[in-house]
């Protein structure tokens, strides 16, 4: 089986070594969906803002973080005024081709988060499909995770 690249293969082998007897589920890779983009814009980027102590509800901040992610994880080197400059390329159709995974790995490495707790897809689906429709519900997924006690407000 191909896991996309050497990095993913090493990560899987390390996980197998550390979790003797663990069960794994193989899933088909499908084209990027609106739900993946929703998860990225509604959970991943706001979490990044929250962990930095920024306003995770501010769309301008989320856009800035998205542009930073594009430069870092999907950038190209261009010359501007005779100097090299790293510019982010479009991420359309790339979320499930390693871009989203790279952003989440970055958050894990920089902020020591446990993605299974703070970026749980099932919790996000519950919030998006059920909780969010309640007028008294937390305003964002991050607020919902704080409400549940999964996340604590930064000092």
Short mmCIF file of N, CA and C in Angstrom, two decimals:
data_model
loop_
_atom_site.label_atom_id
_atom_site.label_comp_id
_atom_site.label_asym_id
_atom_site.label_seq_id
_atom_site.Cartn_x
_atom_site.Cartn_y
_atom_site.Cartn_z
N UNK A 1 0.84 -1.19 0.00
CA UNK A 1 0.00 0.00 0.00
C UNK A 1 0.87 1.24 0.00
N UNK A 2 0.42 2.26 -0.67
CA UNK A 2 1.12 3.53 -0.66
C UNK A 2 0.46 4.45 0.35
N UNK A 3 1.26 5.10 1.16
CA UNK A 3 0.74 6.06 2.14
C UNK A 3 1.08 7.48 1.73
N UNK A 4 1.32 7.68 0.46
CA UNK A 4 1.54 9.01 -0.08
C UNK A 4 2.99 9.44 -0.13
N UNK A 5 3.72 9.20 0.97
CA UNK A 5 5.12 9.60 1.01
C UNK A 5 5.83 8.90 2.16
N UNK A 6 7.13 9.07 2.23
CA UNK A 6 7.94 8.42 3.27
C UNK A 6 7.54 8.87 4.67
N UNK A 7 7.20 10.16 4.81
CA UNK A 7 6.83 10.71 6.11
C UNK A 7 5.62 9.96 6.68
N UNK A 8 4.57 9.77 5.86
CA UNK A 8 3.38 9.07 6.32
C UNK A 8 3.68 7.61 6.65
N UNK A 9 4.53 6.99 5.85
CA UNK A 9 4.91 5.60 6.11
C UNK A 9 5.62 5.48 7.45
N UNK A 10 6.57 6.40 7.71
CA UNK A 10 7.30 6.38 9.00
C UNK A 10 6.35 6.62 10.17
N UNK A 11 5.39 7.55 9.98
CA UNK A 11 4.43 7.84 11.06
C UNK A 11 3.59 6.60 11.37
N UNK A 12 3.14 5.89 10.33
CA UNK A 12 2.33 4.70 10.55
C UNK A 12 3.15 3.62 11.24
N UNK A 13 4.37 3.40 10.78
CA UNK A 13 5.22 2.38 11.39
C UNK A 13 5.51 2.71 12.86
N UNK A 14 5.75 3.99 13.16
CA UNK A 14 5.99 4.41 14.54
C UNK A 14 4.74 4.19 15.38
N UNK A 15 3.57 4.50 14.84
CA UNK A 15 2.32 4.30 15.57
C UNK A 15 2.07 2.82 15.84
N UNK A 16 2.37 1.98 14.84
CA UNK A 16 2.23 0.53 15.03
C UNK A 16 3.13 0.05 16.16
N UNK A 17 4.35 0.58 16.21
CA UNK A 17 5.31 0.19 17.23
C UNK A 17 4.84 0.62 18.62
N UNK A 18 4.29 1.83 18.72
CA UNK A 18 3.89 2.39 20.01
C UNK A 18 2.54 1.87 20.51
N UNK A 19 1.72 1.33 19.60
CA UNK A 19 0.36 0.90 19.97
C UNK A 19 0.14 -0.55 19.57
N UNK A 20 0.81 -1.43 20.26
CA UNK A 20 0.72 -2.85 19.98
C UNK A 20 -0.73 -3.31 20.09
N UNK A 21 -1.22 -3.99 19.08
CA UNK A 21 -2.57 -4.54 19.09
C UNK A 21 -3.65 -3.55 18.66
N UNK A 22 -3.27 -2.36 18.27
CA UNK A 22 -4.25 -1.35 17.84
C UNK A 22 -4.92 -1.79 16.55
N UNK A 23 -6.15 -1.37 16.36
CA UNK A 23 -6.89 -1.65 15.14
C UNK A 23 -6.91 -0.40 14.28
N UNK A 24 -6.84 -0.58 12.97
CA UNK A 24 -6.82 0.54 12.03
C UNK A 24 -7.93 0.35 11.02
N UNK A 25 -8.42 1.47 10.52
CA UNK A 25 -9.46 1.44 9.51
C UNK A 25 -8.91 2.11 8.26
N UNK A 26 -9.06 1.46 7.15
CA UNK A 26 -8.62 2.00 5.87
C UNK A 26 -9.82 2.64 5.18
N UNK A 27 -9.66 3.88 4.74
CA UNK A 27 -10.77 4.57 4.09
C UNK A 27 -10.33 5.06 2.72
N UNK A 28 -11.26 5.10 1.79
CA UNK A 28 -11.00 5.54 0.43
C UNK A 28 -10.76 7.06 0.42
N UNK A 29 -9.79 7.48 -0.34
CA UNK A 29 -9.50 8.90 -0.50
C UNK A 29 -10.47 9.47 -1.53
N UNK A 30 -11.25 10.44 -1.12
CA UNK A 30 -12.24 11.01 -2.02
C UNK A 30 -11.92 12.49 -2.28
N UNK A 31 -12.50 13.04 -3.32
CA UNK A 31 -12.25 14.46 -3.61
C UNK A 31 -12.68 15.35 -2.44
N UNK A 32 -12.04 16.49 -2.35
CA UNK A 32 -12.37 17.44 -1.30
C UNK A 32 -13.86 17.78 -1.34
N UNK A 33 -14.47 17.83 -0.17
CA UNK A 33 -15.89 18.13 -0.10
C UNK A 33 -16.12 19.45 0.61
N UNK A 34 -17.33 19.94 0.53
CA UNK A 34 -17.70 21.17 1.23
C UNK A 34 -17.57 20.97 2.74
N UNK A 35 -17.82 19.74 3.20
CA UNK A 35 -17.72 19.46 4.64
C UNK A 35 -16.27 19.53 5.11
N UNK A 36 -15.32 19.09 4.27
CA UNK A 36 -13.91 19.21 4.64
C UNK A 36 -13.51 20.68 4.73
N UNK A 37 -13.94 21.47 3.75
CA UNK A 37 -13.63 22.90 3.77
C UNK A 37 -14.29 23.54 4.98
N UNK A 38 -15.49 23.11 5.30
CA UNK A 38 -16.20 23.63 6.48
C UNK A 38 -15.43 23.31 7.76
N UNK A 39 -14.91 22.09 7.86
CA UNK A 39 -14.12 21.68 9.03
C UNK A 39 -12.86 22.53 9.13
N UNK A 40 -12.20 22.74 8.01
CA UNK A 40 -10.98 23.55 7.98
C UNK A 40 -11.27 24.98 8.43
N UNK A 41 -12.32 25.59 7.84
CA UNK A 41 -12.64 26.99 8.16
C UNK A 41 -13.37 27.13 9.50
N UNK A 42 -14.10 26.09 9.92
CA UNK A 42 -14.90 26.20 11.14
C UNK A 42 -14.26 25.62 12.38
N UNK A 43 -13.22 24.80 12.22
CA UNK A 43 -12.59 24.18 13.38
C UNK A 43 -11.08 24.38 13.41
N UNK A 44 -10.40 24.05 12.32
CA UNK A 44 -8.93 24.07 12.32
C UNK A 44 -8.38 25.49 12.41
N UNK A 45 -8.80 26.37 11.52
CA UNK A 45 -8.29 27.75 11.57
C UNK A 45 -8.71 28.47 12.85
N UNK A 46 -9.97 28.33 13.30
CA UNK A 46 -10.33 28.97 14.58
C UNK A 46 -9.53 28.41 15.76
N UNK A 47 -9.22 27.12 15.74
CA UNK A 47 -8.41 26.55 16.81
C UNK A 47 -7.02 27.19 16.81
N UNK A 48 -6.44 27.35 15.64
CA UNK A 48 -5.13 27.98 15.52
C UNK A 48 -5.18 29.39 16.10
N UNK A 49 -6.20 30.15 15.74
CA UNK A 49 -6.36 31.51 16.27
C UNK A 49 -6.51 31.47 17.79
N UNK A 50 -7.33 30.59 18.28
CA UNK A 50 -7.58 30.45 19.73
C UNK A 50 -6.28 30.13 20.46
N UNK A 51 -5.50 29.20 19.93
CA UNK A 51 -4.25 28.80 20.58
C UNK A 51 -3.23 29.94 20.59
N UNK A 52 -3.33 30.86 19.62
CA UNK A 52 -2.45 32.02 19.58
C UNK A 52 -2.97 33.17 20.44
N UNK A 53 -4.16 33.00 21.02
CA UNK A 53 -4.75 34.07 21.81
C UNK A 53 -5.44 35.13 20.98
N UNK A 54 -5.68 34.83 19.70
CA UNK A 54 -6.38 35.75 18.81
C UNK A 54 -7.88 35.53 18.93
N UNK A 55 -8.65 36.45 18.38
CA UNK A 55 -10.10 36.31 18.34
C UNK A 55 -10.46 35.28 17.27
N UNK A 56 -10.87 34.11 17.70
CA UNK A 56 -11.16 33.01 16.77
C UNK A 56 -12.47 33.21 16.01
N UNK A 57 -13.20 34.29 16.30
CA UNK A 57 -14.45 34.60 15.59
C UNK A 57 -14.22 35.62 14.47
N UNK A 58 -13.05 36.23 14.45
CA UNK A 58 -12.75 37.30 13.49
C UNK A 58 -12.33 36.70 12.15
N UNK A 59 -13.15 36.92 11.13
CA UNK A 59 -12.88 36.31 9.82
C UNK A 59 -11.59 36.86 9.19
N UNK A 60 -11.22 38.08 9.51
CA UNK A 60 -9.96 38.63 8.98
C UNK A 60 -8.76 37.88 9.55
N UNK A 61 -8.81 37.55 10.83
CA UNK A 61 -7.73 36.78 11.45
C UNK A 61 -7.68 35.39 10.84
N UNK A 62 -8.83 34.77 10.63
CA UNK A 62 -8.86 33.43 10.02
C UNK A 62 -8.31 33.47 8.59
N UNK A 63 -8.64 34.53 7.86
CA UNK A 63 -8.09 34.68 6.51
C UNK A 63 -6.57 34.83 6.55
N UNK A 64 -6.06 35.62 7.51
CA UNK A 64 -4.61 35.78 7.65
C UNK A 64 -3.93 34.44 7.95
N UNK A 65 -4.54 33.64 8.83
CA UNK A 65 -3.96 32.33 9.15
C UNK A 65 -4.02 31.40 7.95
N UNK A 66 -5.09 31.49 7.18
CA UNK A 66 -5.20 30.68 5.96
C UNK A 66 -4.09 31.05 4.98
N UNK A 67 -3.84 32.34 4.82
CA UNK A 67 -2.77 32.77 3.91
C UNK A 67 -1.40 32.33 4.43
N UNK A 68 -1.22 32.37 5.74
CA UNK A 68 0.03 31.88 6.33
C UNK A 68 0.20 30.38 6.05
N UNK A 69 -0.89 29.63 6.21
CA UNK A 69 -0.84 28.19 5.94
C UNK A 69 -0.54 27.92 4.46
N UNK A 70 -1.15 28.70 3.58
CA UNK A 70 -0.88 28.53 2.14
C UNK A 70 0.59 28.75 1.84
N UNK A 71 1.18 29.79 2.43
CA UNK A 71 2.61 30.06 2.19
C UNK A 71 3.46 28.92 2.72
N UNK A 72 3.13 28.46 3.91
CA UNK A 72 3.96 27.45 4.57
C UNK A 72 3.80 26.06 3.96
N UNK A 73 2.57 25.67 3.64
CA UNK A 73 2.31 24.29 3.24
C UNK A 73 1.94 24.11 1.77
N UNK A 74 1.79 25.22 1.05
CA UNK A 74 1.51 25.14 -0.38
C UNK A 74 2.11 26.36 -1.08
N UNK A 75 3.33 26.66 -0.71
CA UNK A 75 3.97 27.87 -1.23
C UNK A 75 4.84 27.62 -2.44
N UNK A 76 5.12 28.71 -3.11
CA UNK A 76 6.06 28.68 -4.22
C UNK A 76 6.97 29.89 -4.09
N UNK A 77 8.20 29.74 -4.52
CA UNK A 77 9.18 30.82 -4.45
C UNK A 77 9.08 31.64 -5.71
N UNK A 78 8.89 32.95 -5.56
CA UNK A 78 8.85 33.87 -6.69
C UNK A 78 9.81 35.02 -6.42
N UNK A 79 10.21 35.70 -7.47
CA UNK A 79 11.10 36.85 -7.32
C UNK A 79 10.26 38.12 -7.34
N UNK A 80 10.51 39.00 -6.39
CA UNK A 80 9.81 40.28 -6.31
C UNK A 80 10.86 41.34 -6.00
N UNK A 81 10.99 42.30 -6.88
CA UNK A 81 12.00 43.36 -6.73
C UNK A 81 13.39 42.77 -6.56
N UNK A 82 13.67 41.68 -7.28
CA UNK A 82 14.98 41.06 -7.25
C UNK A 82 15.25 40.20 -6.02
N UNK A 83 14.25 40.01 -5.17
CA UNK A 83 14.43 39.22 -3.95
C UNK A 83 13.46 38.03 -3.97
N UNK A 84 13.90 36.88 -3.43
CA UNK A 84 12.99 35.74 -3.38
C UNK A 84 11.89 35.99 -2.34
N UNK A 85 10.70 35.55 -2.68
CA UNK A 85 9.53 35.74 -1.83
C UNK A 85 8.69 34.48 -1.90
N UNK A 86 8.23 33.99 -0.76
CA UNK A 86 7.39 32.79 -0.75
C UNK A 86 5.93 33.22 -0.78
N UNK A 87 5.24 32.74 -1.80
CA UNK A 87 3.83 33.08 -2.01
C UNK A 87 2.99 31.82 -1.89
N UNK A 88 1.86 31.93 -1.24
CA UNK A 88 0.95 30.79 -1.12
C UNK A 88 0.13 30.60 -2.38
N UNK A 89 0.02 29.34 -2.80
CA UNK A 89 -0.81 29.02 -3.96
C UNK A 89 -2.20 28.60 -3.47
N UNK A 90 -3.13 28.50 -4.37
CA UNK A 90 -4.50 28.11 -4.05
C UNK A 90 -4.53 26.72 -3.41
N UNK A 91 -5.45 26.54 -2.49
CA UNK A 91 -5.61 25.23 -1.84
C UNK A 91 -6.85 24.50 -2.35
N UNK A 92 -7.50 25.05 -3.35
CA UNK A 92 -8.71 24.42 -3.87
C UNK A 92 -8.42 22.98 -4.29
N UNK A 93 -9.17 22.06 -3.73
CA UNK A 93 -9.02 20.64 -4.05
C UNK A 93 -7.84 19.97 -3.36
N UNK A 94 -7.15 20.66 -2.46
CA UNK A 94 -5.95 20.09 -1.84
C UNK A 94 -6.12 19.68 -0.38
N UNK A 95 -7.26 19.96 0.21
CA UNK A 95 -7.41 19.66 1.64
C UNK A 95 -7.16 18.18 1.93
N UNK A 96 -7.68 17.31 1.11
CA UNK A 96 -7.51 15.87 1.36
C UNK A 96 -6.28 15.29 0.67
N UNK A 97 -5.45 16.16 0.14
CA UNK A 97 -4.22 15.70 -0.51
C UNK A 97 -3.00 16.10 0.31
N UNK A 98 -3.19 16.27 1.62
CA UNK A 98 -2.08 16.54 2.51
C UNK A 98 -2.04 17.92 3.12
N UNK A 99 -2.76 18.89 2.53
CA UNK A 99 -2.71 20.25 3.06
C UNK A 99 -3.33 20.33 4.45
N UNK A 100 -4.54 19.83 4.60
CA UNK A 100 -5.22 19.87 5.91
C UNK A 100 -4.42 19.10 6.95
N UNK A 101 -3.90 17.95 6.57
CA UNK A 101 -3.09 17.13 7.47
C UNK A 101 -1.84 17.89 7.91
N UNK A 102 -1.21 18.60 6.99
CA UNK A 102 0.01 19.37 7.31
C UNK A 102 -0.30 20.47 8.32
N UNK A 103 -1.43 21.15 8.16
CA UNK A 103 -1.81 22.21 9.10
C UNK A 103 -2.06 21.61 10.48
N UNK A 104 -2.76 20.49 10.53
CA UNK A 104 -3.06 19.86 11.82
C UNK A 104 -1.77 19.35 12.49
N UNK A 105 -0.88 18.76 11.73
CA UNK A 105 0.40 18.30 12.28
C UNK A 105 1.18 19.50 12.84
N UNK A 106 1.15 20.61 12.12
CA UNK A 106 1.80 21.84 12.61
C UNK A 106 1.22 22.24 13.96
N UNK A 107 -0.10 22.24 14.08
CA UNK A 107 -0.73 22.60 15.35
C UNK A 107 -0.35 21.62 16.46
N UNK A 108 -0.27 20.35 16.13
CA UNK A 108 0.15 19.35 17.11
C UNK A 108 1.57 19.62 17.59
N UNK A 109 2.45 19.91 16.66
CA UNK A 109 3.85 20.12 17.01
C UNK A 109 4.08 21.43 17.75
N UNK A 110 3.39 22.49 17.35
CA UNK A 110 3.62 23.81 17.94
C UNK A 110 2.90 24.02 19.26
N UNK A 111 1.74 23.39 19.43
CA UNK A 111 0.90 23.66 20.60
C UNK A 111 0.63 22.42 21.45
N UNK A 112 1.22 21.30 21.09
CA UNK A 112 1.06 20.04 21.83
C UNK A 112 -0.40 19.68 22.05
N UNK A 113 -1.21 19.83 20.99
CA UNK A 113 -2.62 19.47 21.09
C UNK A 113 -2.79 17.99 20.80
N UNK A 114 -3.89 17.45 21.24
CA UNK A 114 -4.28 16.08 20.90
C UNK A 114 -5.45 16.20 19.92
N UNK A 115 -5.18 15.97 18.66
CA UNK A 115 -6.21 16.16 17.63
C UNK A 115 -7.44 15.32 17.87
N UNK A 116 -7.29 14.16 18.51
CA UNK A 116 -8.45 13.31 18.75
C UNK A 116 -9.41 13.94 19.74
N UNK A 117 -8.93 14.91 20.50
CA UNK A 117 -9.80 15.59 21.47
C UNK A 117 -10.27 16.94 20.95
N UNK A 118 -9.35 17.78 20.50
CA UNK A 118 -9.72 19.15 20.16
C UNK A 118 -10.16 19.33 18.71
N UNK A 119 -9.88 18.36 17.84
CA UNK A 119 -10.32 18.43 16.45
C UNK A 119 -11.08 17.15 16.07
N UNK A 120 -11.93 16.72 16.95
CA UNK A 120 -12.70 15.50 16.73
C UNK A 120 -13.77 15.74 15.67
N UNK A 121 -13.70 15.00 14.58
CA UNK A 121 -14.65 15.17 13.48
C UNK A 121 -16.09 14.92 13.93
N UNK A 122 -16.28 13.92 14.76
CA UNK A 122 -17.63 13.60 15.23
C UNK A 122 -18.20 14.71 16.08
N UNK A 123 -17.39 15.30 16.96
CA UNK A 123 -17.85 16.42 17.78
C UNK A 123 -18.18 17.61 16.89
N UNK A 124 -17.37 17.82 15.85
CA UNK A 124 -17.65 18.92 14.92
C UNK A 124 -18.96 18.68 14.19
N UNK A 125 -19.22 17.44 13.76
CA UNK A 125 -20.48 17.13 13.07
C UNK A 125 -21.67 17.37 14.00
N UNK A 126 -21.54 16.96 15.26
CA UNK A 126 -22.62 17.18 16.23
C UNK A 126 -22.87 18.68 16.38
N UNK A 127 -21.79 19.45 16.53
CA UNK A 127 -21.95 20.90 16.66
C UNK A 127 -22.60 21.48 15.41
N UNK A 128 -22.08 21.15 14.25
CA UNK A 128 -22.55 21.71 12.98
C UNK A 128 -24.00 21.34 12.70
N UNK A 129 -24.35 20.07 12.92
CA UNK A 129 -25.67 19.57 12.52
C UNK A 129 -26.74 19.71 13.58
N UNK A 130 -26.36 19.79 14.85
CA UNK A 130 -27.35 19.79 15.92
C UNK A 130 -27.25 21.00 16.82
N UNK A 131 -26.11 21.18 17.44
CA UNK A 131 -25.94 22.22 18.46
C UNK A 131 -26.07 23.62 17.87
N UNK A 132 -25.44 23.85 16.74
CA UNK A 132 -25.38 25.18 16.14
C UNK A 132 -26.76 25.76 15.84
N UNK A 133 -27.73 24.90 15.60
CA UNK A 133 -29.07 25.38 15.26
C UNK A 133 -29.83 25.91 16.49
N UNK A 134 -29.35 25.62 17.68
CA UNK A 134 -29.98 26.10 18.91
C UNK A 134 -29.56 27.55 19.15
N UNK A 135 -30.51 28.47 19.30
CA UNK A 135 -30.14 29.88 19.48
C UNK A 135 -29.32 30.16 20.74
N UNK A 136 -29.40 29.29 21.72
CA UNK A 136 -28.64 29.48 22.96
C UNK A 136 -27.31 28.74 22.95
N UNK A 137 -26.99 28.11 21.84
CA UNK A 137 -25.76 27.32 21.73
C UNK A 137 -24.54 28.23 21.66
N UNK A 138 -23.37 27.68 22.00
CA UNK A 138 -22.13 28.44 21.81
C UNK A 138 -22.02 28.90 20.36
N UNK A 139 -21.43 30.09 20.18
CA UNK A 139 -21.38 30.73 18.87
C UNK A 139 -20.54 29.98 17.85
N UNK A 140 -19.44 29.37 18.29
CA UNK A 140 -18.53 28.68 17.37
C UNK A 140 -18.19 27.30 17.92
N UNK A 141 -17.57 26.50 17.07
CA UNK A 141 -17.12 25.17 17.50
C UNK A 141 -16.10 25.29 18.63
N UNK A 142 -15.22 26.27 18.57
CA UNK A 142 -14.22 26.47 19.62
C UNK A 142 -14.92 26.81 20.94
N UNK A 143 -15.92 27.69 20.88
CA UNK A 143 -16.69 28.01 22.08
C UNK A 143 -17.37 26.76 22.64
N UNK A 144 -17.86 25.92 21.75
CA UNK A 144 -18.49 24.65 22.15
C UNK A 144 -17.47 23.75 22.85
N UNK A 145 -16.25 23.68 22.31
CA UNK A 145 -15.22 22.85 22.93
C UNK A 145 -14.81 23.41 24.30
N UNK A 146 -14.81 24.74 24.45
CA UNK A 146 -14.55 25.36 25.75
C UNK A 146 -15.69 25.01 26.70
N UNK A 147 -16.93 25.11 26.22
CA UNK A 147 -18.11 24.78 27.02
C UNK A 147 -18.04 23.33 27.52
N UNK A 148 -17.59 22.43 26.65
CA UNK A 148 -17.47 21.01 27.03
C UNK A 148 -16.29 20.74 27.96
N UNK A 149 -15.39 21.70 28.07
CA UNK A 149 -14.20 21.53 28.91
C UNK A 149 -13.02 20.88 28.20
N UNK A 150 -13.13 20.71 26.90
CA UNK A 150 -12.06 20.10 26.11
C UNK A 150 -10.92 21.11 25.91
N UNK A 151 -11.28 22.38 25.75
CA UNK A 151 -10.31 23.46 25.60
C UNK A 151 -10.45 24.43 26.77
N UNK A 152 -9.33 25.01 27.16
CA UNK A 152 -9.35 26.06 28.18
C UNK A 152 -8.93 27.37 27.53
N UNK A 153 -9.56 28.46 27.98
CA UNK A 153 -9.19 29.77 27.44
C UNK A 153 -7.73 30.04 27.74
N UNK A 154 -6.99 30.58 26.76
CA UNK A 154 -5.57 30.88 27.01
C UNK A 154 -5.43 31.95 28.08
N UNK A 155 -4.32 31.92 28.83
CA UNK A 155 -4.12 32.90 29.90
C UNK A 155 -3.95 34.31 29.39
#
